């Protein structure tokens, strides 16, 4: 695969904003329930006759002032309560995939939280059928490839994760892997050692949120106990230089979510975000939107705000986009085609 394009230095600095918007990219960290915009929440609430504790779209949006991960999760789970039918899941995922296409996302690996829905009596089949329909439409109508990753909620027990896996197995051809999300502090990766071992035996790809709010030890254990292939967030790795060396040496990707980190107060302001530091340390960082409806923007907004605030240049843009393709779970031959499109995009800006 290609390294930096030879003529990258010819890209004018004032074209950087346009470049990061136009360049092809992959999104590897998006919770589909976090793409549910307030307007769609209200529409679905009306359609499904679900009562919401907010009088209007504006009042709901005004409640999006978070102090930490848990303060966000409380609202995020309440928002998801309007999702009941297959059509609701399709509408939600289709809305996201159209936005992804507009941001030049060629490939998305999409998290979903089945336990948030099955706990309310929505069958797993309803969730996966709706999401799969949107995924299929994205390929045929938008030329965007998408895959699904089932996330276990870490505030629930491992036994409940096993029960969810059992429900999911008849649909194993519809999702490529499993992840671990929800409240990080107090719920270390090792709590899910046995269910991840089983998923590994089943041939599923493995990822986990670690080092968002939790300490570097959670990243070590996600790697060594759960044997994950990517770390979601991982920004707190910088507190442990030995861990940084290991992540760099093994080329383990971090799916970093800059706007999320600001909204959840992981960093006080974008100027203090450590994305540039992660790249300088040789880490395979990527940029992602996490929960774009709640955190102020989709992929290109994340790129725009990080590039406006941090010492990142065209080489960093190329590296981030290339990392996103290389760290994806797509076939190698497909990755080569995407990187070729990335090179073409940079060549156009250097011309
Ligand atoms: N679920 C949705 N977004 C999340 C995040 N940023 N961290 C943990 N769990 C999540
Ligand atoms: Zn996340």
Tab-separated table of N, CA and C in Angstrom, residues 19-151:
chain	number	residue	atom	x	y	z
A	19	UNK	N	-9.969	19.801	1.379
A	19	UNK	CA	-9.363	18.474	1.194
A	19	UNK	C	-9.933	17.458	2.189
A	20	UNK	N	-9.971	17.821	3.467
A	20	UNK	CA	-10.446	16.836	4.453
A	20	UNK	C	-11.927	16.510	4.247
A	21	UNK	N	-12.684	17.482	3.708
A	21	UNK	CA	-14.100	17.203	3.416
A	21	UNK	C	-14.232	16.277	2.210
A	22	UNK	N	-13.425	16.524	1.188
A	22	UNK	CA	-13.583	15.793	-0.078
A	22	UNK	C	-12.927	14.418	-0.069
A	23	UNK	N	-11.930	14.233	0.770
A	23	UNK	CA	-11.173	12.964	0.671
A	23	UNK	C	-12.060	11.769	1.054
A	24	UNK	N	-11.880	10.637	0.368
A	24	UNK	CA	-12.611	9.432	0.752
A	24	UNK	C	-12.118	8.946	2.111
A	25	UNK	N	-13.021	8.372	2.879
A	25	UNK	CA	-12.686	7.962	4.241
A	25	UNK	C	-13.589	6.816	4.678
A	26	UNK	N	-13.190	6.165	5.766
A	26	UNK	CA	-14.052	5.145	6.380
A	26	UNK	C	-14.384	5.590	7.785
A	27	UNK	N	-15.573	5.227	8.228
A	27	UNK	CA	-15.951	5.498	9.630
A	27	UNK	C	-16.019	4.156	10.369
A	28	UNK	N	-15.267	4.075	11.474
A	28	UNK	CA	-15.149	2.803	12.202
A	28	UNK	C	-15.729	2.875	13.614
A	29	UNK	N	-16.280	4.030	13.974
A	29	UNK	CA	-16.810	4.172	15.340
A	29	UNK	C	-18.032	5.090	15.296
A	30	UNK	N	-19.166	4.473	15.058
A	30	UNK	CA	-20.446	5.182	15.016
A	30	UNK	C	-21.474	4.258	15.670
A	31	UNK	N	-22.137	4.764	16.727
A	31	UNK	CA	-23.229	4.010	17.356
A	31	UNK	C	-24.485	4.431	16.623
A	32	UNK	N	-25.161	3.503	15.992
A	32	UNK	CA	-26.288	3.914	15.151
A	32	UNK	C	-27.366	4.590	15.984
A	33	UNK	N	-27.516	4.172	17.230
A	33	UNK	CA	-28.518	4.844	18.089
A	33	UNK	C	-28.094	6.281	18.401
A	34	UNK	N	-26.819	6.566	18.250
A	34	UNK	CA	-26.297	7.912	18.483
A	34	UNK	C	-26.406	8.801	17.251
A	35	UNK	N	-27.000	8.250	16.183
A	35	UNK	CA	-27.229	9.062	14.979
A	35	UNK	C	-28.692	9.512	14.915
A	36	UNK	N	-29.442	9.164	15.943
A	36	UNK	CA	-30.869	9.499	15.975
A	36	UNK	C	-31.029	10.983	16.307
A	37	UNK	N	-31.375	11.768	15.296
A	37	UNK	CA	-31.514	13.216	15.477
A	37	UNK	C	-32.807	13.518	16.246
A	38	UNK	N	-32.847	14.615	16.997
A	38	UNK	CA	-34.060	14.960	17.751
A	38	UNK	C	-35.319	14.984	16.878
A	39	UNK	N	-35.182	15.474	15.632
A	39	UNK	CA	-36.361	15.524	14.741
A	39	UNK	C	-36.905	14.113	14.498
A	40	UNK	N	-35.998	13.162	14.258
A	40	UNK	CA	-36.440	11.786	14.003
A	40	UNK	C	-36.964	11.148	15.292
A	41	UNK	N	-36.374	11.485	16.436
A	41	UNK	CA	-36.886	10.983	17.719
A	41	UNK	C	-38.351	11.400	17.874
A	42	UNK	N	-38.644	12.672	17.589
A	42	UNK	CA	-40.029	13.150	17.736
A	42	UNK	C	-40.964	12.514	16.710
A	43	UNK	N	-40.458	12.359	15.488
A	43	UNK	CA	-41.267	11.728	14.433
A	43	UNK	C	-41.629	10.291	14.822
A	44	UNK	N	-40.629	9.551	15.306
A	44	UNK	CA	-40.869	8.148	15.675
A	44	UNK	C	-41.739	8.060	16.929
A	45	UNK	N	-41.564	8.996	17.846
A	45	UNK	CA	-42.381	8.996	19.068
A	45	UNK	C	-43.859	9.149	18.697
A	46	UNK	N	-44.097	10.033	17.722
A	46	UNK	CA	-45.476	10.256	17.269
A	46	UNK	C	-46.012	9.014	16.558
A	47	UNK	N	-45.195	8.483	15.649
A	47	UNK	CA	-45.601	7.311	14.858
A	47	UNK	C	-45.910	6.117	15.772
A	48	UNK	N	-45.106	5.974	16.839
A	48	UNK	CA	-45.235	4.791	17.709
A	48	UNK	C	-45.992	5.086	19.002
A	49	UNK	N	-46.481	6.304	19.125
A	49	UNK	CA	-47.229	6.706	20.332
A	49	UNK	C	-46.426	6.468	21.610
A	50	UNK	N	-45.174	6.902	21.560
A	50	UNK	CA	-44.308	6.823	22.740
A	50	UNK	C	-44.249	8.214	23.351
A	51	UNK	N	-44.474	8.303	24.664
A	51	UNK	CA	-44.404	9.611	25.342
A	51	UNK	C	-42.952	9.959	25.615
A	52	UNK	N	-42.607	11.224	25.328
A	52	UNK	CA	-41.230	11.684	25.586
A	52	UNK	C	-41.255	12.694	26.740
A	53	UNK	N	-40.214	12.692	27.579
A	53	UNK	CA	-40.204	13.643	28.705
A	53	UNK	C	-39.779	15.047	28.291
A	54	UNK	N	-39.810	15.369	26.980
A	54	UNK	CA	-39.456	16.716	26.500
A	54	UNK	C	-40.599	17.232	25.631
A	55	UNK	N	-40.970	18.518	25.763
A	55	UNK	CA	-42.119	19.031	25.015
A	55	UNK	C	-41.833	19.282	23.536
A	56	UNK	N	-40.560	19.471	23.160
A	56	UNK	CA	-40.268	19.829	21.766
A	56	UNK	C	-38.864	19.384	21.381
A	57	UNK	N	-38.624	19.418	20.053
A	57	UNK	CA	-37.282	19.128	19.509
A	57	UNK	C	-36.253	20.054	20.158
A	58	UNK	N	-36.622	21.328	20.274
A	58	UNK	CA	-35.684	22.328	20.820
A	58	UNK	C	-35.352	22.012	22.279
A	59	UNK	N	-36.393	21.623	23.035
A	59	UNK	CA	-36.171	21.312	24.459
A	59	UNK	C	-35.268	20.086	24.600
A	60	UNK	N	-35.468	19.116	23.707
A	60	UNK	CA	-34.620	17.914	23.764
A	60	UNK	C	-33.177	18.287	23.433
A	61	UNK	N	-33.013	19.054	22.344
A	61	UNK	CA	-31.651	19.440	21.942
A	61	UNK	C	-30.969	20.269	23.053
A	62	UNK	N	-31.776	21.068	23.732
A	62	UNK	CA	-31.211	21.901	24.808
A	62	UNK	C	-30.703	21.051	25.971
A	63	UNK	N	-31.224	19.821	26.079
A	63	UNK	CA	-30.785	18.937	27.179
A	63	UNK	C	-29.433	18.283	26.875
A	64	UNK	N	-28.910	18.506	25.655
A	64	UNK	CA	-27.638	17.882	25.265
A	64	UNK	C	-26.448	18.670	25.812
A	65	UNK	N	-26.412	18.834	27.109
A	65	UNK	CA	-25.276	19.501	27.764
A	65	UNK	C	-24.725	18.498	28.765
A	66	UNK	N	-23.648	17.819	28.352
A	66	UNK	CA	-23.184	16.675	29.134
A	66	UNK	C	-21.966	17.047	29.983
A	67	UNK	N	-21.845	16.344	31.103
A	67	UNK	CA	-20.690	16.588	31.973
A	67	UNK	C	-19.714	15.420	31.931
A	68	UNK	N	-20.212	14.274	31.526
A	68	UNK	CA	-19.363	13.075	31.419
A	68	UNK	C	-20.126	12.023	30.614
A	69	UNK	N	-19.522	10.847	30.473
A	69	UNK	CA	-20.126	9.787	29.657
A	69	UNK	C	-21.507	9.396	30.192
A	70	UNK	N	-21.624	9.206	31.512
A	70	UNK	CA	-22.905	8.729	32.060
A	70	UNK	C	-24.033	9.733	31.823
A	71	UNK	N	-23.729	11.028	31.942
A	71	UNK	CA	-24.774	12.035	31.750
A	71	UNK	C	-25.303	11.995	30.313
A	72	UNK	N	-24.435	11.625	29.373
A	72	UNK	CA	-24.860	11.437	27.981
A	72	UNK	C	-25.664	10.146	27.830
A	73	UNK	N	-25.154	9.062	28.396
A	73	UNK	CA	-25.797	7.751	28.195
A	73	UNK	C	-27.240	7.765	28.701
A	74	UNK	N	-27.510	8.478	29.771
A	74	UNK	CA	-28.878	8.537	30.309
A	74	UNK	C	-29.853	9.088	29.255
A	75	UNK	N	-29.433	10.117	28.538
A	75	UNK	CA	-30.297	10.722	27.499
A	75	UNK	C	-30.327	9.864	26.233
A	76	UNK	N	-29.181	9.283	25.926
A	76	UNK	CA	-29.043	8.438	24.724
A	76	UNK	C	-29.973	7.217	24.815
A	77	UNK	N	-30.030	6.568	25.979
A	77	UNK	CA	-30.915	5.408	26.126
A	77	UNK	C	-32.386	5.855	26.096
A	78	UNK	N	-32.684	7.029	26.644
A	78	UNK	CA	-34.069	7.551	26.605
A	78	UNK	C	-34.470	7.820	25.153
A	79	UNK	N	-33.566	8.397	24.364
A	79	UNK	CA	-33.843	8.685	22.950
A	79	UNK	C	-34.151	7.415	22.174
A	80	UNK	N	-33.436	6.332	22.496
A	80	UNK	CA	-33.614	5.075	21.759
A	80	UNK	C	-34.948	4.401	22.065
A	81	UNK	N	-35.666	4.895	23.076
A	81	UNK	CA	-36.929	4.248	23.474
A	81	UNK	C	-38.023	4.391	22.412
A	82	UNK	N	-37.821	5.271	21.428
A	82	UNK	CA	-38.838	5.439	20.373
A	82	UNK	C	-38.717	4.377	19.274
A	83	UNK	N	-37.648	3.588	19.311
A	83	UNK	CA	-37.404	2.588	18.259
A	83	UNK	C	-38.134	1.288	18.603
A	84	UNK	N	-39.128	0.963	17.796
A	84	UNK	CA	-39.918	-0.239	18.100
A	84	UNK	C	-39.988	-1.222	16.936
A	85	UNK	N	-40.090	-0.686	15.711
A	85	UNK	CA	-40.377	-1.550	14.568
A	85	UNK	C	-39.196	-1.580	13.596
A	86	UNK	N	-39.216	-2.608	12.751
A	86	UNK	CA	-38.144	-2.769	11.757
A	86	UNK	C	-37.942	-1.478	10.963
A	87	UNK	N	-39.065	-0.854	10.570
A	87	UNK	CA	-38.982	0.381	9.771
A	87	UNK	C	-38.246	1.489	10.522
A	88	UNK	N	-38.400	1.546	11.836
A	88	UNK	CA	-37.736	2.579	12.638
A	88	UNK	C	-36.214	2.406	12.561
A	89	UNK	N	-35.770	1.159	12.672
A	89	UNK	CA	-34.326	0.896	12.621
A	89	UNK	C	-33.779	1.181	11.222
A	90	UNK	N	-34.577	0.837	10.219
A	90	UNK	CA	-34.141	1.146	8.851
A	90	UNK	C	-34.061	2.659	8.641
A	91	UNK	N	-35.078	3.380	9.066
A	91	UNK	CA	-35.093	4.842	8.874
A	91	UNK	C	-33.889	5.498	9.553
A	92	UNK	N	-33.603	5.048	10.770
A	92	UNK	CA	-32.469	5.619	11.507
A	92	UNK	C	-31.149	5.361	10.770
A	93	UNK	N	-30.928	4.116	10.376
A	93	UNK	CA	-29.657	3.783	9.739
A	93	UNK	C	-29.547	4.405	8.343
A	94	UNK	N	-30.682	4.488	7.653
A	94	UNK	CA	-30.669	5.088	6.316
A	94	UNK	C	-30.314	6.574	6.401
A	95	UNK	N	-30.885	7.249	7.407
A	95	UNK	CA	-30.566	8.679	7.589
A	95	UNK	C	-29.063	8.846	7.829
A	96	UNK	N	-28.483	7.999	8.664
A	96	UNK	CA	-27.037	8.085	8.914
A	96	UNK	C	-26.258	7.816	7.623
A	97	UNK	N	-26.614	6.774	6.920
A	97	UNK	CA	-25.805	6.378	5.754
A	97	UNK	C	-25.852	7.441	4.654
A	98	UNK	N	-26.971	8.146	4.530
A	98	UNK	CA	-27.026	9.251	3.559
A	98	UNK	C	-26.074	10.379	3.974
A	99	UNK	N	-26.012	10.645	5.275
A	99	UNK	CA	-25.099	11.691	5.751
A	99	UNK	C	-23.647	11.250	5.560
A	100	UNK	N	-23.401	9.974	5.805
A	100	UNK	CA	-22.043	9.448	5.622
A	100	UNK	C	-21.632	9.600	4.158
A	101	UNK	N	-22.534	9.243	3.249
A	101	UNK	CA	-22.224	9.358	1.814
A	101	UNK	C	-21.901	10.807	1.464
A	102	UNK	N	-22.665	11.745	2.012
A	102	UNK	CA	-22.436	13.175	1.723
A	102	UNK	C	-21.067	13.624	2.236
A	103	UNK	N	-20.554	12.956	3.254
A	103	UNK	CA	-19.235	13.289	3.818
A	103	UNK	C	-18.113	12.468	3.158
A	104	UNK	N	-18.415	11.807	2.067
A	104	UNK	CA	-17.433	11.000	1.335
A	104	UNK	C	-16.904	9.816	2.134
A	105	UNK	N	-17.782	9.274	2.960
A	105	UNK	CA	-17.476	8.011	3.656
A	105	UNK	C	-17.783	6.872	2.677
A	106	UNK	N	-16.770	6.083	2.362
A	106	UNK	CA	-16.974	4.976	1.418
A	106	UNK	C	-17.371	3.703	2.142
A	107	UNK	N	-17.030	3.654	3.446
A	107	UNK	CA	-17.243	2.412	4.203
A	107	UNK	C	-17.503	2.761	5.670
A	108	UNK	N	-18.517	2.130	6.255
A	108	UNK	CA	-18.830	2.378	7.669
A	108	UNK	C	-18.989	1.048	8.403
A	109	UNK	N	-18.363	0.958	9.566
A	109	UNK	CA	-18.556	-0.207	10.439
A	109	UNK	C	-19.371	0.305	11.627
A	110	UNK	N	-20.614	-0.124	11.678
A	110	UNK	CA	-21.647	0.511	12.495
A	110	UNK	C	-21.952	-0.319	13.744
A	111	UNK	N	-21.804	0.309	14.905
A	111	UNK	CA	-22.177	-0.351	16.164
A	111	UNK	C	-23.682	-0.292	16.354
A	112	UNK	N	-24.226	-1.365	16.932
A	112	UNK	CA	-25.598	-1.300	17.435
A	112	UNK	C	-25.653	-1.984	18.797
A	113	UNK	N	-26.604	-1.534	19.609
A	113	UNK	CA	-26.738	-1.962	21.008
A	113	UNK	C	-28.012	-2.789	21.162
A	114	UNK	N	-28.011	-4.076	20.829
A	114	UNK	CA	-29.286	-4.818	20.871
A	114	UNK	C	-29.938	-4.836	22.243
A	115	UNK	N	-29.126	-4.833	23.318
A	115	UNK	CA	-29.722	-4.947	24.656
A	115	UNK	C	-30.601	-3.741	25.009
A	116	UNK	N	-30.289	-2.591	24.398
A	116	UNK	CA	-31.107	-1.392	24.628
A	116	UNK	C	-32.528	-1.615	24.106
A	117	UNK	N	-32.655	-2.490	23.141
A	117	UNK	CA	-33.956	-2.729	22.501
A	117	UNK	C	-34.620	-4.013	23.018
A	118	UNK	N	-33.845	-5.074	23.149
A	118	UNK	CA	-34.457	-6.336	23.615
A	118	UNK	C	-34.983	-6.174	25.043
A	119	UNK	N	-34.335	-5.329	25.845
A	119	UNK	CA	-34.804	-5.088	27.226
A	119	UNK	C	-36.191	-4.452	27.230
A	120	UNK	N	-36.567	-3.795	26.098
A	120	UNK	CA	-37.899	-3.154	26.009
A	120	UNK	C	-38.891	-4.047	25.265
A	121	UNK	N	-38.472	-5.296	24.998
A	121	UNK	CA	-39.376	-6.241	24.343
A	121	UNK	C	-39.296	-6.230	22.829
A	122	UNK	N	-38.339	-5.481	22.262
A	122	UNK	CA	-38.171	-5.470	20.800
A	122	UNK	C	-37.307	-6.692	20.431
A	123	UNK	N	-37.796	-7.561	19.565
A	123	UNK	CA	-37.003	-8.751	19.233
A	123	UNK	C	-35.694	-8.403	18.513
A	124	UNK	N	-34.661	-9.195	18.762
A	124	UNK	CA	-33.371	-8.989	18.086
A	124	UNK	C	-33.576	-8.965	16.562
A	125	UNK	N	-34.454	-9.840	16.084
A	125	UNK	CA	-34.697	-9.943	14.629
A	125	UNK	C	-35.204	-8.611	14.057
A	126	UNK	N	-36.062	-7.922	14.797
A	126	UNK	CA	-36.600	-6.634	14.342
A	126	UNK	C	-35.459	-5.633	14.149
A	127	UNK	N	-34.551	-5.615	15.133
A	127	UNK	CA	-33.424	-4.681	15.097
A	127	UNK	C	-32.532	-4.992	13.892
A	128	UNK	N	-32.121	-6.220	13.775
A	128	UNK	CA	-31.122	-6.575	12.749
A	128	UNK	C	-31.748	-6.540	11.352
A	129	UNK	N	-33.023	-6.877	11.234
A	129	UNK	CA	-33.671	-6.811	9.919
A	129	UNK	C	-33.737	-5.367	9.429
A	130	UNK	N	-34.114	-4.450	10.329
A	130	UNK	CA	-34.206	-3.038	9.934
A	130	UNK	C	-32.850	-2.470	9.559
A	131	UNK	N	-31.856	-2.742	10.396
A	131	UNK	CA	-30.509	-2.223	10.105
A	131	UNK	C	-29.965	-2.827	8.814
A	132	UNK	N	-30.189	-4.132	8.622
A	132	UNK	CA	-29.673	-4.796	7.415
A	132	UNK	C	-30.278	-4.211	6.144
A	133	UNK	N	-31.535	-3.852	6.223
A	133	UNK	CA	-32.176	-3.258	5.027
A	133	UNK	C	-31.492	-1.951	4.643
A	134	UNK	N	-31.178	-1.136	5.634
A	134	UNK	CA	-30.492	0.127	5.338
A	134	UNK	C	-29.087	-0.137	4.790
A	135	UNK	N	-28.406	-1.123	5.366
A	135	UNK	CA	-27.055	-1.473	4.909
A	135	UNK	C	-27.101	-1.923	3.438
A	136	UNK	N	-28.073	-2.744	3.102
A	136	UNK	CA	-28.197	-3.223	1.713
A	136	UNK	C	-28.514	-2.064	0.766
A	137	UNK	N	-29.417	-1.185	1.208
A	137	UNK	CA	-29.764	-0.014	0.368
A	137	UNK	C	-28.564	0.897	0.161
A	138	UNK	N	-27.748	1.045	1.207
A	138	UNK	CA	-26.586	1.945	1.104
A	138	UNK	C	-25.652	1.470	-0.002
A	139	UNK	N	-25.473	0.152	-0.077
A	139	UNK	CA	-24.585	-0.372	-1.129
A	139	UNK	C	-25.198	-0.128	-2.504
A	140	UNK	N	-26.474	-0.452	-2.651
A	140	UNK	CA	-27.054	-0.374	-3.995
A	140	UNK	C	-27.388	1.058	-4.412
A	141	UNK	N	-27.817	1.901	-3.489
A	141	UNK	CA	-28.275	3.248	-3.878
A	141	UNK	C	-27.230	4.334	-3.679
A	142	UNK	N	-26.281	4.111	-2.752
A	142	UNK	CA	-25.302	5.166	-2.456
A	142	UNK	C	-23.865	4.746	-2.783
A	143	UNK	N	-23.669	3.455	-3.042
A	143	UNK	CA	-22.303	2.960	-3.261
A	143	UNK	C	-21.468	2.986	-1.990
A	144	UNK	N	-22.148	3.026	-0.827
A	144	UNK	CA	-21.430	3.001	0.460
A	144	UNK	C	-21.498	1.580	1.002
A	145	UNK	N	-20.343	1.023	1.360
A	145	UNK	CA	-20.381	-0.298	1.982
A	145	UNK	C	-20.482	-0.115	3.490
A	146	UNK	N	-21.248	-0.974	4.128
A	146	UNK	CA	-21.414	-0.864	5.582
A	146	UNK	C	-21.519	-2.260	6.176
A	147	UNK	N	-20.990	-2.398	7.380
A	147	UNK	CA	-21.109	-3.653	8.136
A	147	UNK	C	-21.556	-3.306	9.544
A	148	UNK	N	-22.082	-4.304	10.220
A	148	UNK	CA	-22.619	-4.101	11.571
A	148	UNK	C	-21.740	-4.784	12.612
A	149	UNK	N	-21.572	-4.122	13.752
A	149	UNK	CA	-20.836	-4.681	14.891
A	149	UNK	C	-21.757	-4.621	16.112
A	150	UNK	N	-22.023	-5.775	16.689
A	150	UNK	CA	-22.920	-5.878	17.850
A	150	UNK	C	-22.145	-5.494	19.109
A	151	UNK	N	-22.653	-4.504	19.846
A	151	UNK	CA	-21.972	-4.122	21.092
A	151	UNK	C	-22.715	-4.663	22.308
